[in-house]
Amino acid sequence: MRRFLRPGHDPVRERLKRDLFQFNKTVEHGFPHQPSALGYSPFLRLMAIGTRSGAIKLYGAPGVEFMGLHEENNTVMQIHFIPDQCQLVTLLDDNSLHLWSLKQHSGASELQEEHRFTLKGPPGSPPSATQITAVLPHSSREVLYLGTESGNIFVAELPSFQVLEDRTITSEAVLQWVPEDYCNRRSCELEALREHPKAPDQILIGYSRGLIVLWDLQNNKATHHFLGSQQLENLYWQRDGSKFISCHYDGSYTQWPVSSDNRQPEPLENLVPYGPFPCKAISKIYWQTTKNGLPYIIFQGGMPRASYGDRHSISVVHGSQQTAFDFTSRVIDFFIIFSSEPTAEFDDPSAMVVLAEEELVVIDLKTAGWPAVHPPYLASLHCSAITCSHHVSNIPLKLWERIISAGSKQNIHYSNMPWPIDGGTNIAPDPPQRDLLLTGHEDGTVRFWDASGVCLHLLYKLSTVRVFLTDADPNDNMNTLGEDEWPPLRKVGTFDPYSDDPRLGIQKIFLCKYSGYLAVAGTAGQVLVMELNDEDAEHVVDHAEADLLQDQEGYRWKGHEKLKTRDGPVRFEAGFQPFVLVQCQPPAVVTSLALHSEWKLVAFGTSHGFGLFDHQQKRLVFVKCTLHPSDQLALEGPLSRVKSLKKSLRQSFRRIRRSRVSSRKRRGVSGNASEVQEANAKFDQDALQEMELAPVQRKIEARSAEDSFTGFVRTLYFADTFLRDTSRHCPSLWAGTNGGTVYAFCLRVPPAERRMDEPVRAEQAKEIQLMHRAPVVGILVLDGRSTPLPEPLEVAHDLSKSPDMQGSHQLLVVSEEQFKVFTLPKVSSKLKLKLTALEGCRVRKVTVANFGSCKTDDYSENDLAVLTNLGDVQIISLPFLKLQIRYPCIRKEDVSGIASCVFTKYGQGFYLISPSEFERFSLSTKWLVEPRCIVDVPEVTSNNHVHKKSGMENAARKSRSSGDYGEDERKSGRLMEHALLNDEKVLKEIQSTLEGGR
């Protein structure tokens, strides 16, 4: 009965668990999924991106990140920063406005939603009467001007969003100042609102049918009207306010003068840049002045409709220089970074920031040739679809520097300009160690990301394409242009979702951080072993074939062919260079990979079996076929789209028939039927009583050996342990399959002095068949101290204790349904945890993680971090397999997110929340990487509004000297005083009181 008693509550262990484990989702790495809006504050030097799911993300200097989420989850249509404030306004597609503020809390800034508001019209009015199309935050910071489809302009007070009805500018009032014949034939949908750069009491109003009006806010009248003949798209003021530019649907732009003596000026210039043929609309334009007199004219669109209608372009014209930047995905919006000092005479643009649908591109406008700037964040992770991930913690400094050096040679075509969006201050502590996240991609590349801190930064890109013969020439340059080519297109951006050959896709990655060896395996059974070289090199890649079906007859591979390799020497860039290729036959997807750099061995597995290769002698050691006679599906391959529906139906009917036959046999047992029934009833009753004592368990149907893909190799593991007897330990290779089988091979690795003379030998020592036949997802050997064996070369580098070879070793086998500990070398069952029976979930990912205490540096422990098919993360103790804690992490419906999850060695994890974004989470109290930053409000030095700091400084000094108020009360007092000093009504009342007193 003792085994049915539940363990008591241990307060010491519960307290220790609180010091060790804590779940936090910390930061999102990568590029926002489905971006829909862009905003920029020259005052704060912060950029904001809104998405279709209602998220809003702010970015400044590297490490400065903020995120907010609208409750409505509607698409963010527009983002506008309030001038000279830590505030911004968002417009959603449900016509609601939201005010966000950056506020300081606990020493760091946070993004908080302050107010929300929906513009409502009079009863019975159509939706177009209040459908907002243009938003203008006025430089007074007191009001928003809201242009609508009906042509009316509403004025909303900040921060309350109260509509000031007496200041509404109706379309009827505007049209009174326009010639009557023009009004009658034009609709009045409002397209753009722009404030005069030198006169804040004047705004430029642009209507969709081409009418533009300069409106005097003080006198409620139009001072000028400009009659355009084409549909209006956008407006832009020149810096001195003497002229403005309008851009139009027909691909033209027009320059208009603003003079005091002419109320209806004629255009100075009307130009179709890519005419005379019909062109696409120019949706946005900038006219930037420079010291040398030649302006920068930057506009989106305008390309010839027939030949280039599918291009996503932004053109930059500066004197005789003209380039049409051709982006790889649709342009959402863009802005120019230029001199925002009010006293500056010229714009002098420095950079162009473009938000495309799949990436962010920044162009350096100061450097000749206008090169791109390498972004420190917002990386386009999905420039080619991610197919696998691999995390390596605590990279040695020497390897780190060599990888960075190799990456810097690839980035020579990028600009050296410092990152221009540099607002805010990163106050997070420096990362305690150097971490790498490696992502494999569909196009055969592996990207190395700096995952140490908040910014996921690309260090180096490795391509495996050069080893193989493909349709595309790797030396092709898509950016080459002829001298006379028109329009002058130039491809920019890295997003390229199309793969030359799907067989190139990377499926498994294994990096040894101590030796610099890297193993990469792909979709067509290719396994490449590489080493790091600091210089470019040209050499022959050795080939070897591993026939995993050599002892089998009657099998025919129906999938794709293997990749053809290049003959002769191949030239490789500095970085990781392949020196040997192992080709599996049949060329099925490589499903598991392990590398032991000390023994110079690499193991690989597919759906047909596994093999071991000696990459020092470049010799195949052995192969083992794991195919079951019923594994016909394993021979079709992932790229074969024909799934045998007839076969699966036939198997289902056979199962039903077998169950009926077996039930008839049971009913036909000889003897007295009533006695059999009584015996069965008594047996059922006894079983029921016994079940009531045991914990609730779900009935798990045993898997048949005839189920497809039983030979699929799920995991490979090297260990130096006791496999034959307790007196001698030896190198070994362990393999686990989809059918619940574990194979163990004894390896004889010659000593270093005879390593090249004698071959590595292997002999099968064990074969374990799990009774429940669940797929084996993890294998681990624990030493005499019940500690996981160290990584290869970890002890040699004095980074780990030598394993205990005196006590008995234990084998932990993790299947999808349970954890089971065996003694070694006898392989007798010692302990197990039935996860599926008790919890109703299946293991999808498992790894050993080290958890340190947040209270003391002297204590840490190794536990299992487990992800289930329900999206839960569980921590299970070693070696006693006790469930410590469970956290909901990923939605169970998010199958791709669960499949993409990768754990780190120190209790963190990454998983894809979209094709372009990793969510980072932490299970540890000690290892936490999250943004912590502050945005200080710069002093405003504009001519119109000067913030005097003396009053606030005096108030702050008094509050500090009194010491009676808390920190929050002091902050609220400063905010209230700041608001009062900027409230015009209060200032007028104070002035009248003072005058009355005199």
Tab-separated table of N, CA and C in Angstrom, residues 630-634 647 651 655 704-712 738-739:
chain	number	residue	atom	x	y	z
A	630	SER	N	6.403	-3.588	-42.522
A	630	SER	CA	5.189	-2.825	-42.876
A	630	SER	C	5.474	-1.352	-43.149
A	631	ASP	N	6.736	-0.950	-43.023
A	631	ASP	CA	7.070	0.481	-43.165
A	631	ASP	C	7.156	0.908	-44.624
A	632	GLN	N	6.058	0.717	-45.362
A	632	GLN	CA	6.076	1.132	-46.767
A	632	GLN	C	6.052	2.651	-46.914
A	633	LEU	N	5.362	3.337	-45.981
A	633	LEU	CA	5.287	4.798	-46.073
A	633	LEU	C	6.659	5.432	-45.941
A	634	ALA	N	7.556	4.765	-45.216
A	634	ALA	CA	8.901	5.326	-45.050
A	634	ALA	C	9.660	5.383	-46.363
A	647	LYS	N	-4.205	2.087	-48.436
A	647	LYS	CA	-3.447	1.291	-47.476
A	647	LYS	C	-3.875	1.583	-46.048
A	651	GLN	N	-5.633	-0.997	-43.428
A	651	GLN	CA	-5.130	-1.289	-42.083
A	651	GLN	C	-6.209	-1.107	-41.033
A	655	ARG	N	-7.687	-4.001	-38.436
A	655	ARG	CA	-7.737	-3.886	-36.976
A	655	ARG	C	-9.128	-4.228	-36.461
A	704	SER	N	0.817	-1.092	-32.293
A	704	SER	CA	1.184	-2.296	-33.025
A	704	SER	C	2.533	-2.102	-33.697
A	705	ALA	N	3.261	-3.183	-33.830
A	705	ALA	CA	4.539	-3.104	-34.552
A	705	ALA	C	4.329	-2.855	-36.029
A	706	GLU	N	3.065	-3.003	-36.477
A	706	GLU	CA	2.784	-2.787	-37.884
A	706	GLU	C	2.486	-1.328	-38.207
A	707	ASP	N	2.393	-0.457	-37.156
A	707	ASP	CA	2.162	0.953	-37.426
A	707	ASP	C	3.303	1.507	-38.282
A	708	SER	N	2.953	2.431	-39.168
A	708	SER	CA	3.956	2.959	-40.098
A	708	SER	C	5.001	3.797	-39.385
A	709	PHE	N	6.172	3.887	-39.975
A	709	PHE	CA	7.291	4.697	-39.490
A	709	PHE	C	7.841	4.214	-38.148
A	710	THR	N	7.736	2.944	-37.838
A	710	THR	CA	8.318	2.461	-36.572
A	710	THR	C	9.837	2.515	-36.608
A	711	GLY	N	10.417	2.457	-37.808
A	711	GLY	CA	11.872	2.490	-37.913
A	711	GLY	C	12.469	3.878	-37.941
A	712	PHE	N	11.644	4.883	-37.929
A	712	PHE	CA	12.036	6.295	-37.916
A	712	PHE	C	12.949	6.551	-36.709
A	738	ASN	N	10.981	5.384	-33.577
A	738	ASN	CA	9.570	5.719	-33.456
A	738	ASN	C	8.750	4.550	-32.924
A	739	GLY	N	9.265	3.348	-33.030
A	739	GLY	CA	8.543	2.171	-32.558
A	739	GLY	C	8.878	1.776	-31.142
